[in-house]
PDB file of C-alpha atoms in Angstrom:
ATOM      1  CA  UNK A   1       0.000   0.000   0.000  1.00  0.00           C
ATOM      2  CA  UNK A   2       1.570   3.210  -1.017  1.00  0.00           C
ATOM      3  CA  UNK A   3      -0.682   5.231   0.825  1.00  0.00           C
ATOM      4  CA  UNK A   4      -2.905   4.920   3.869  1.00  0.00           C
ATOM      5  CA  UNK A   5      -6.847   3.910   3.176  1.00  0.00           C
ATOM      6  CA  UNK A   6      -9.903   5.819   4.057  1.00  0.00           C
ATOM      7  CA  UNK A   7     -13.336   3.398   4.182  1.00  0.00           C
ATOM      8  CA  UNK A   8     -16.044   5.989   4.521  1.00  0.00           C
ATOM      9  CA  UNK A   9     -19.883   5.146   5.566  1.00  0.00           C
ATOM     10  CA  UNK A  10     -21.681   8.277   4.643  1.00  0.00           C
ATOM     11  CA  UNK A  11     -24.391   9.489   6.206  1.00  0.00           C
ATOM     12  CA  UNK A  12     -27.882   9.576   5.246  1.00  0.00           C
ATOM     13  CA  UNK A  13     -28.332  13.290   3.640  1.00  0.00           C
ATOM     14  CA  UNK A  14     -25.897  16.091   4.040  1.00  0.00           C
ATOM     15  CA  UNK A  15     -22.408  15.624   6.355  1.00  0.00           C
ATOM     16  CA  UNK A  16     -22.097  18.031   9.463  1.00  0.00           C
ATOM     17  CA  UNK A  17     -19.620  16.040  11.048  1.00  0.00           C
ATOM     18  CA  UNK A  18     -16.994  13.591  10.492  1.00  0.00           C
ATOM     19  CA  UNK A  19     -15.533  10.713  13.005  1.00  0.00           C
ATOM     20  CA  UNK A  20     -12.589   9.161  12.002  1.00  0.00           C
ATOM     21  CA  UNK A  21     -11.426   5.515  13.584  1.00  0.00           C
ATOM     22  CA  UNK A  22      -7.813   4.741  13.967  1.00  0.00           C
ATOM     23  CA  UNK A  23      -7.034   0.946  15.015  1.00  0.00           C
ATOM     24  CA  UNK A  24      -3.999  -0.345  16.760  1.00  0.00           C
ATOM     25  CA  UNK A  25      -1.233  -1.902  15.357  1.00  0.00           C
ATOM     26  CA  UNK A  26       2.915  -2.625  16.647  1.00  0.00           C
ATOM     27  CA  UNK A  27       5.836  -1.208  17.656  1.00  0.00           C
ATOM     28  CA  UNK A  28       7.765  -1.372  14.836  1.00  0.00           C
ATOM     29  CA  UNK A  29       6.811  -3.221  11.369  1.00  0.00           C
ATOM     30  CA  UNK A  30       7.226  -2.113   8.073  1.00  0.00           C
ATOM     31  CA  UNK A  31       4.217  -4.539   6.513  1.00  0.00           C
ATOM     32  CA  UNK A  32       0.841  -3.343   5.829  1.00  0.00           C
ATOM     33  CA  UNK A  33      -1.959  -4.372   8.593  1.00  0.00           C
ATOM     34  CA  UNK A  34      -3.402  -7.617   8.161  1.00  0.00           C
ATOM     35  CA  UNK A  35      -7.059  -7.847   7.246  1.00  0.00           C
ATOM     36  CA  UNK A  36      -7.966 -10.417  10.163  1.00  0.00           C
ATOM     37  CA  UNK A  37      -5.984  -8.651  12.653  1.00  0.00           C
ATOM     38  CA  UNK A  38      -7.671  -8.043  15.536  1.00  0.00           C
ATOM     39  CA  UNK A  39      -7.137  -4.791  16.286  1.00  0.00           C
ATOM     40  CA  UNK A  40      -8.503  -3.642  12.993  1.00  0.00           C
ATOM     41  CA  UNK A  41     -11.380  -6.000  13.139  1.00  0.00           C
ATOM     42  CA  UNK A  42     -12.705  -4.234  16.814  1.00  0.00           C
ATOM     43  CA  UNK A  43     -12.248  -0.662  15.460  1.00  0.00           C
ATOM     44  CA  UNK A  44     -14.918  -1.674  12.475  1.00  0.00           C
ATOM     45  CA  UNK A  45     -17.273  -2.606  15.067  1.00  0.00           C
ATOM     46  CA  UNK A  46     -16.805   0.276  16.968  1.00  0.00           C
ATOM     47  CA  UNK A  47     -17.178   2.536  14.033  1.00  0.00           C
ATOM     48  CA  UNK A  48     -20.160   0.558  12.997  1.00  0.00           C
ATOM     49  CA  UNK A  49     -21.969   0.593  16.211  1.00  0.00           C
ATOM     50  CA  UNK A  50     -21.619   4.486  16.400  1.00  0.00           C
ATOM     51  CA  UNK A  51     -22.258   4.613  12.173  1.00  0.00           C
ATOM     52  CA  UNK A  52     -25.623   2.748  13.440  1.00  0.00           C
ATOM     53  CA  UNK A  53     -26.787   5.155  15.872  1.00  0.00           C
ATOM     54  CA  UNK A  54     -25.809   8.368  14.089  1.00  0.00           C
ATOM     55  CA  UNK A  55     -25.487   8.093  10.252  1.00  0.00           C
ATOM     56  CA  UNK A  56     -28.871   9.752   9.920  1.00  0.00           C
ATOM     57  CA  UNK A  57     -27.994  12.422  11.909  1.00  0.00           C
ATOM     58  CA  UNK A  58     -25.148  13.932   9.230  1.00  0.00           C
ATOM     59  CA  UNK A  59     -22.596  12.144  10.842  1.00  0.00           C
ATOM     60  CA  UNK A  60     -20.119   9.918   8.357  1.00  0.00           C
ATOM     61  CA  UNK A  61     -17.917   7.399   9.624  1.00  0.00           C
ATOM     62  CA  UNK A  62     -14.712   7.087   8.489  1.00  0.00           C
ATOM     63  CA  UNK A  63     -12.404   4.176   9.356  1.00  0.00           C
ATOM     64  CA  UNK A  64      -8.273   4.735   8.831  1.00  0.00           C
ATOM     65  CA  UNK A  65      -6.269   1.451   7.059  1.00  0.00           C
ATOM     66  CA  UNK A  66      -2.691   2.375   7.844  1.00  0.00           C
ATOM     67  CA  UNK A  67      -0.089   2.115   5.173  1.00  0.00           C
ATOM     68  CA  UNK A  68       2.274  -0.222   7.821  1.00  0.00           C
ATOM     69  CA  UNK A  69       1.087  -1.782  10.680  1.00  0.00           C
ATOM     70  CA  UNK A  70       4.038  -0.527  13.242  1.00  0.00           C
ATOM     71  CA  UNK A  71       4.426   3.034  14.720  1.00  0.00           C
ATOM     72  CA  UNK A  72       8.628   3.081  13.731  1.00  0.00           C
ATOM     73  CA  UNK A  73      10.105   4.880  16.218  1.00  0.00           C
ATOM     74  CA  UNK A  74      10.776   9.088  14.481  1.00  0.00           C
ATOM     75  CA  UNK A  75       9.349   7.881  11.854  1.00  0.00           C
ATOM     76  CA  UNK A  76       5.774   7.901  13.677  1.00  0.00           C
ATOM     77  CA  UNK A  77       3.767   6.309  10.848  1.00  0.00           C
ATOM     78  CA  UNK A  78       0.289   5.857  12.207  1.00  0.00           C
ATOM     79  CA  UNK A  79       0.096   9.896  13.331  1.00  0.00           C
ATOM     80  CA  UNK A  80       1.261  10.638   9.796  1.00  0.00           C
ATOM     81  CA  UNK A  81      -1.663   8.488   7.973  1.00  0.00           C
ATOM     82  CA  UNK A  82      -4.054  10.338  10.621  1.00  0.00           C
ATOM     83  CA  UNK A  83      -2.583  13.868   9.190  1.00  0.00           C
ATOM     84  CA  UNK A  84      -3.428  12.678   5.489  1.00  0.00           C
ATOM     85  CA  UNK A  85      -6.884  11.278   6.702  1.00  0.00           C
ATOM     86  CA  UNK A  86      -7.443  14.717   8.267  1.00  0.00           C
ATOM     87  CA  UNK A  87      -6.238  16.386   5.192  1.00  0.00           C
ATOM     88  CA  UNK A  88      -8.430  14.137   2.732  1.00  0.00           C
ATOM     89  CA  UNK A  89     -11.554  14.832   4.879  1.00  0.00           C
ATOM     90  CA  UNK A  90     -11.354  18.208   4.853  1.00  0.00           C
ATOM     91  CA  UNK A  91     -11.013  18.259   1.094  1.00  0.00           C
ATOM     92  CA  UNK A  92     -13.676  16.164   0.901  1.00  0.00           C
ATOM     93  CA  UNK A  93     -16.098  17.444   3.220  1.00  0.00           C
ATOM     94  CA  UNK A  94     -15.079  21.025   4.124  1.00  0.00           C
ATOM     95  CA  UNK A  95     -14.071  22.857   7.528  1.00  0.00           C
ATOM     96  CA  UNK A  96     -16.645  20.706   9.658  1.00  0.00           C
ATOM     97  CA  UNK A  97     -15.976  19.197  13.082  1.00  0.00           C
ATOM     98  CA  UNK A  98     -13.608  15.906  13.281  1.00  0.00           C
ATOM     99  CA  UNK A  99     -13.885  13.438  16.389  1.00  0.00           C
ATOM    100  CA  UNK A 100     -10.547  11.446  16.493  1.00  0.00           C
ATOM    101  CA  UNK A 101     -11.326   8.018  17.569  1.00  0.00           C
ATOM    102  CA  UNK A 102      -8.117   5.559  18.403  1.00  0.00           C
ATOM    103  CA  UNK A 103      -7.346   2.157  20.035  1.00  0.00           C
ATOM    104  CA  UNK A 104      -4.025   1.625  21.374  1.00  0.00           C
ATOM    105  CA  UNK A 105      -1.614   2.606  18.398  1.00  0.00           C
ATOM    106  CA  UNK A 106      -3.705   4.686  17.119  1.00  0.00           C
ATOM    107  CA  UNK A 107      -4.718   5.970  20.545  1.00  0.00           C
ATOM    108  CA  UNK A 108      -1.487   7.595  20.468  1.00  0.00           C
ATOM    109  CA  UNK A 109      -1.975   8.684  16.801  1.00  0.00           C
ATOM    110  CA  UNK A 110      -5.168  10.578  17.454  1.00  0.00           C
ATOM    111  CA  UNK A 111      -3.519  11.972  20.079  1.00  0.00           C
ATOM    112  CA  UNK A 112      -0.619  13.063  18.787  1.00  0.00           C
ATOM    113  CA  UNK A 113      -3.095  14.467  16.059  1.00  0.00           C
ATOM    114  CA  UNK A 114      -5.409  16.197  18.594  1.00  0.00           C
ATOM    115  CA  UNK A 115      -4.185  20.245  18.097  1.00  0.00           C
ATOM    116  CA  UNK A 116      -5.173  20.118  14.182  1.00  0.00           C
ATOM    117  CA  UNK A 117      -7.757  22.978  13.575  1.00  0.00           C
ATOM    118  CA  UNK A 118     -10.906  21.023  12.530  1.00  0.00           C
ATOM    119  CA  UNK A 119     -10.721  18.200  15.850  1.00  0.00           C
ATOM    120  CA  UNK A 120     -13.411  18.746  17.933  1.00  0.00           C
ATOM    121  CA  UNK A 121     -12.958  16.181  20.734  1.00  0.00           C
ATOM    122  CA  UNK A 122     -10.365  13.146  20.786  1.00  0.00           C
ATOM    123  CA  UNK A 123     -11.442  10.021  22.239  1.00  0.00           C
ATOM    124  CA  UNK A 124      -8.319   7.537  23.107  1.00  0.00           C
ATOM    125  CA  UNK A 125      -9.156   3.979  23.743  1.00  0.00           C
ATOM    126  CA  UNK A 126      -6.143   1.757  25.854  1.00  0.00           C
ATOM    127  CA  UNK A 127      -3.778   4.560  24.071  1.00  0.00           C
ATOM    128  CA  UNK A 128      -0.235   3.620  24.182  1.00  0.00           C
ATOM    129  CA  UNK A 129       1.608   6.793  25.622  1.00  0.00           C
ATOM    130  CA  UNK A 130       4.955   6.044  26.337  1.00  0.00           C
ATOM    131  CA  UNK A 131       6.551   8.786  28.593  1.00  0.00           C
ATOM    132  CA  UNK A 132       7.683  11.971  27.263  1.00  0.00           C
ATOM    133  CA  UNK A 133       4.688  11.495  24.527  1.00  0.00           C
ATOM    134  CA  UNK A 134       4.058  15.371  23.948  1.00  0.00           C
ATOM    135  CA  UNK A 135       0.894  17.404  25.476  1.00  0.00           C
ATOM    136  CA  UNK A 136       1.295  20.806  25.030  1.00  0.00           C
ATOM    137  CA  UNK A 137      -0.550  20.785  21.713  1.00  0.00           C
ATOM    138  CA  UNK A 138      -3.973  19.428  23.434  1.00  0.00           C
ATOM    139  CA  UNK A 139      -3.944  22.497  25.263  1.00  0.00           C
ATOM    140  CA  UNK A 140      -8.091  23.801  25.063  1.00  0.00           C
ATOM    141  CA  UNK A 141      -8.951  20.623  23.250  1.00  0.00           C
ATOM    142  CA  UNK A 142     -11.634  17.832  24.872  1.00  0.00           C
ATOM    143  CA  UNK A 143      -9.484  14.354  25.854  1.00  0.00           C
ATOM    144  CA  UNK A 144     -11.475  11.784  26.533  1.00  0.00           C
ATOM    145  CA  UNK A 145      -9.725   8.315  28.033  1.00  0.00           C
ATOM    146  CA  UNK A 146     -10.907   4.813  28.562  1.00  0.00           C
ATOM    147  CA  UNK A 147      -8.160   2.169  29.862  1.00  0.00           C
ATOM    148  CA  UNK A 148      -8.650  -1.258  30.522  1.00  0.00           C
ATOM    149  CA  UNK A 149      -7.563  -2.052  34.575  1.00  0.00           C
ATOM    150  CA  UNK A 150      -6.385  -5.652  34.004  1.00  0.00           C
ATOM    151  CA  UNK A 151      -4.612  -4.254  30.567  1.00  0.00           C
ATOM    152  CA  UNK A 152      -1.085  -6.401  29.872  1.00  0.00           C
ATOM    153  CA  UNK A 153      -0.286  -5.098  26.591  1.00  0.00           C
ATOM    154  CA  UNK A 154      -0.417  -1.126  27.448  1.00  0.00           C
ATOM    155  CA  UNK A 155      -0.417  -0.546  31.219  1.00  0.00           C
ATOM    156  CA  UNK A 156      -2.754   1.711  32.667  1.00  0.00           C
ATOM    157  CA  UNK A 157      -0.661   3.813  34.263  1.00  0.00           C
ATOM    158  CA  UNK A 158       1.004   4.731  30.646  1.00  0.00           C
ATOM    159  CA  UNK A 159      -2.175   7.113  30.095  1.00  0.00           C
ATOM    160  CA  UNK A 160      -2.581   8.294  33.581  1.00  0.00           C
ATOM    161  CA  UNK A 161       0.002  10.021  33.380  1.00  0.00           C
ATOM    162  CA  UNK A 162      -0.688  10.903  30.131  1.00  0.00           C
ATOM    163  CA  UNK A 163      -4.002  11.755  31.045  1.00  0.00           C
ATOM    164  CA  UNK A 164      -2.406  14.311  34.435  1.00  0.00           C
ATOM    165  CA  UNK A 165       0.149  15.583  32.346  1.00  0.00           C
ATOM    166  CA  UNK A 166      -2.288  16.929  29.162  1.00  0.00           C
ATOM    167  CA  UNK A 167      -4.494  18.575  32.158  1.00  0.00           C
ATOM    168  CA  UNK A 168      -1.382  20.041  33.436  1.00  0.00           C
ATOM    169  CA  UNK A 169      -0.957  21.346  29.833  1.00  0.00           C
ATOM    170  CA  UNK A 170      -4.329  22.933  29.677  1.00  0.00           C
ATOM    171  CA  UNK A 171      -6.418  20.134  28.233  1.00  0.00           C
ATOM    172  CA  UNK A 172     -10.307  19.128  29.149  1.00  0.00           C
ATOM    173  CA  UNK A 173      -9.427  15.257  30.538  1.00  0.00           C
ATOM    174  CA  UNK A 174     -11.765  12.723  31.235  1.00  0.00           C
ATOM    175  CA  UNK A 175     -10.542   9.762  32.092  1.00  0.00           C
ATOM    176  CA  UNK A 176     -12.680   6.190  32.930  1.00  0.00           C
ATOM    177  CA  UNK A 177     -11.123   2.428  33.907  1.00  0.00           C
ATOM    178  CA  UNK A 178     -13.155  -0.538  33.008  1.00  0.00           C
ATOM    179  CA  UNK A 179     -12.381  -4.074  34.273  1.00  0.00           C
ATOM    180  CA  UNK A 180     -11.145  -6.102  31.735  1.00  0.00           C
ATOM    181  CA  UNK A 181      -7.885  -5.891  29.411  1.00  0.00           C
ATOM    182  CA  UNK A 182      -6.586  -4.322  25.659  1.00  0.00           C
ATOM    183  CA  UNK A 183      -8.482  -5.701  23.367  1.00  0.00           C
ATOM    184  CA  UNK A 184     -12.204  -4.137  24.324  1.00  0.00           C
ATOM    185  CA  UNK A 185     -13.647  -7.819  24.195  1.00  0.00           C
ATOM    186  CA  UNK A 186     -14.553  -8.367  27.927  1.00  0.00           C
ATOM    187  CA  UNK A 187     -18.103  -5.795  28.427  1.00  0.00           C
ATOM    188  CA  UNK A 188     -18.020  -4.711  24.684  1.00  0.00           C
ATOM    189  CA  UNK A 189     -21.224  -2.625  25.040  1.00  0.00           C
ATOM    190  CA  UNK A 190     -20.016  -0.527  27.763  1.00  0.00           C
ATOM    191  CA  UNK A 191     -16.861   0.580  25.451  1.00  0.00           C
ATOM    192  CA  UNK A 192     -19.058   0.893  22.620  1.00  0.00           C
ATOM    193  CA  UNK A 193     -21.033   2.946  24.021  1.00  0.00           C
ATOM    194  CA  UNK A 194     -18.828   5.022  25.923  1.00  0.00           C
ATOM    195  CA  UNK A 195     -17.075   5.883  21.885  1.00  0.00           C
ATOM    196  CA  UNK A 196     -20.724   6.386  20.588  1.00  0.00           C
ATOM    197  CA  UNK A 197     -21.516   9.051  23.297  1.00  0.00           C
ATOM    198  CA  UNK A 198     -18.378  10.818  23.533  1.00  0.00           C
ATOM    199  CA  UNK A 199     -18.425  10.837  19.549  1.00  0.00           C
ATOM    200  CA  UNK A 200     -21.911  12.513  19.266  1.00  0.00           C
ATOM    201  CA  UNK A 201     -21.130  15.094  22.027  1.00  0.00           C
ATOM    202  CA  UNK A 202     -18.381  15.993  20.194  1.00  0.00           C
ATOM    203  CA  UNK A 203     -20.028  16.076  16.769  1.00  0.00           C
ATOM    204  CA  UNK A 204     -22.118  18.406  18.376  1.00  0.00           C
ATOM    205  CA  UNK A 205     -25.389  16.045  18.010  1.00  0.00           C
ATOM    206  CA  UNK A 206     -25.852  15.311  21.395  1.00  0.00           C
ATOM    207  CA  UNK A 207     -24.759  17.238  25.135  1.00  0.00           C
ATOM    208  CA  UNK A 208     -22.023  15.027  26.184  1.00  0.00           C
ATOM    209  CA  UNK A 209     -23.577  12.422  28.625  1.00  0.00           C
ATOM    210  CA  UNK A 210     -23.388  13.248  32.740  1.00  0.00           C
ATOM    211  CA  UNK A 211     -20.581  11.082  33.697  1.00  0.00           C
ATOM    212  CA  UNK A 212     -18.092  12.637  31.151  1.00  0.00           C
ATOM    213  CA  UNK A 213     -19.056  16.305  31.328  1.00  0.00           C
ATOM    214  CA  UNK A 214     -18.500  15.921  35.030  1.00  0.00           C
ATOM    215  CA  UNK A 215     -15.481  14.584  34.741  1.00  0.00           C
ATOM    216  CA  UNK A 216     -14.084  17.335  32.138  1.00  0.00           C
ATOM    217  CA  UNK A 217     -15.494  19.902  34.340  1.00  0.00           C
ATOM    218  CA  UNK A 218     -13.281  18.632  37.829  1.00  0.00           C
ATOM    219  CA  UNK A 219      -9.790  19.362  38.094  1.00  0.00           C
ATOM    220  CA  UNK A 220      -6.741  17.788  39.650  1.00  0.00           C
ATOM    221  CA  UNK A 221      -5.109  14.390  39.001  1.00  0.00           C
ATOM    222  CA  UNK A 222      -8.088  12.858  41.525  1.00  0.00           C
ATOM    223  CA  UNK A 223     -11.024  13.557  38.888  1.00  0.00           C
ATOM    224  CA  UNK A 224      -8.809  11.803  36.386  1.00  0.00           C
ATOM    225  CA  UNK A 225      -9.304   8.234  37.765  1.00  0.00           C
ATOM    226  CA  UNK A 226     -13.297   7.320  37.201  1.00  0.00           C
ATOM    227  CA  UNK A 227     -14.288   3.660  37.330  1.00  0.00           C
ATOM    228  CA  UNK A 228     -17.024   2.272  35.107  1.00  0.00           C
TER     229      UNK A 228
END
């Protein structure tokens, strides 16, 4: 693949907002994803799920197919596909709010991508932040962070820290645990859900739901550790 992929559902009738899903991938690999794998294969259901509930309210779904499956160190190539998905939607679809949704790889990639002009909200899913991963650039923007508690792949504590440090910068952070681990099998629904609400708030479709808004509004590493 010489370029990344961009599988669009459209909705029904005119576009007013666009979420984009970003799946997970590796540390380092130079191959393209594989179709089966099974971090691409829960991202389509989540984007589904939340294409179900909102396509005929203007939102279009729009999942991300990476050109390699690893991150690669400087090169960073998941946060650069999300850059050319962000730059293809706009041509396509105008100046019109984005929700960045990612799952562990590309958790990192949407945030990485969260300061770009049209993102309205950025919704990180088991996001692999290593430390140092930059902030400042969230600064104003809505973060919203579910993490697996039992998670062996990407430890939880990667994106509390995360999550403390981005508030420190001046970002809006929510941040939930669920039981369970990384790959958003074990109490599907309650992920699925949590991605279709956060995703309509920020479309502007829907007031975000209570649990989230009063989590964004608290401040101080406490708020930043809400069990579901």
């Amino acid at each position: 693949m010489t370029e990344p992929g961009l599988e669009a559902r459209a909705a029904q009738g005119a576009t007013t907002a666009v979420a984009l899903f970003c799946h997970g991938g590796t540390v380092a690999s130079v191959e393209p994803p594989r179709e089966r794998a099974l971090s691409l294969v829960r991202m389509r259901a989540v984007e589904q799920f939340v294409s179900a509930a909102a396509d005929d309210r203007g939102l279009t779904t729009c999942l991300l197919r990476y050109r390699v499956a690893g991150w690669n160190g400087v090169a960073a190539d998941a946060h650069a596909d999300v850059r050319w998905a962000l730059d293809r939607i706009r041509a396509e679809y105008g100046d019109m709010p984005v929700v960045l949704v990612g799952h562990s790889m590309g958790g990192r990639a949407v945030l990485r991508a969260g300061g770009a002009p049209q993102v309205s909200a950025v919704c990180a899913l088991a996001p692999w932040t290593p430390a140092g991963e930059p902030v400042s650039h969230l600064r104003g923007r809505t973060v919203t962070i579910m993490h697996g508690r039992g998670d062996r792949w990407v430890p939880a504590a990667l994106s509390a820290d995360f999550a403390v440090r981005a508030q420190e910068a001046g970002a809006r952070v929510a941040r939930f645990t669920i039981a369970g681990g990384h790959s958003m099998i074990r109490r599907a629904h309650v992920w699925h859900s949590f991605v279709r609400d956060v995703v309509l708030a920020g479309a502007g479709l829907e007031p975000m739901r209570p649990d989230v808004a009063a989590a964004l509004e608290r401040a101080g590493a406490a708020s930043l550790a809400v069990d579901l």
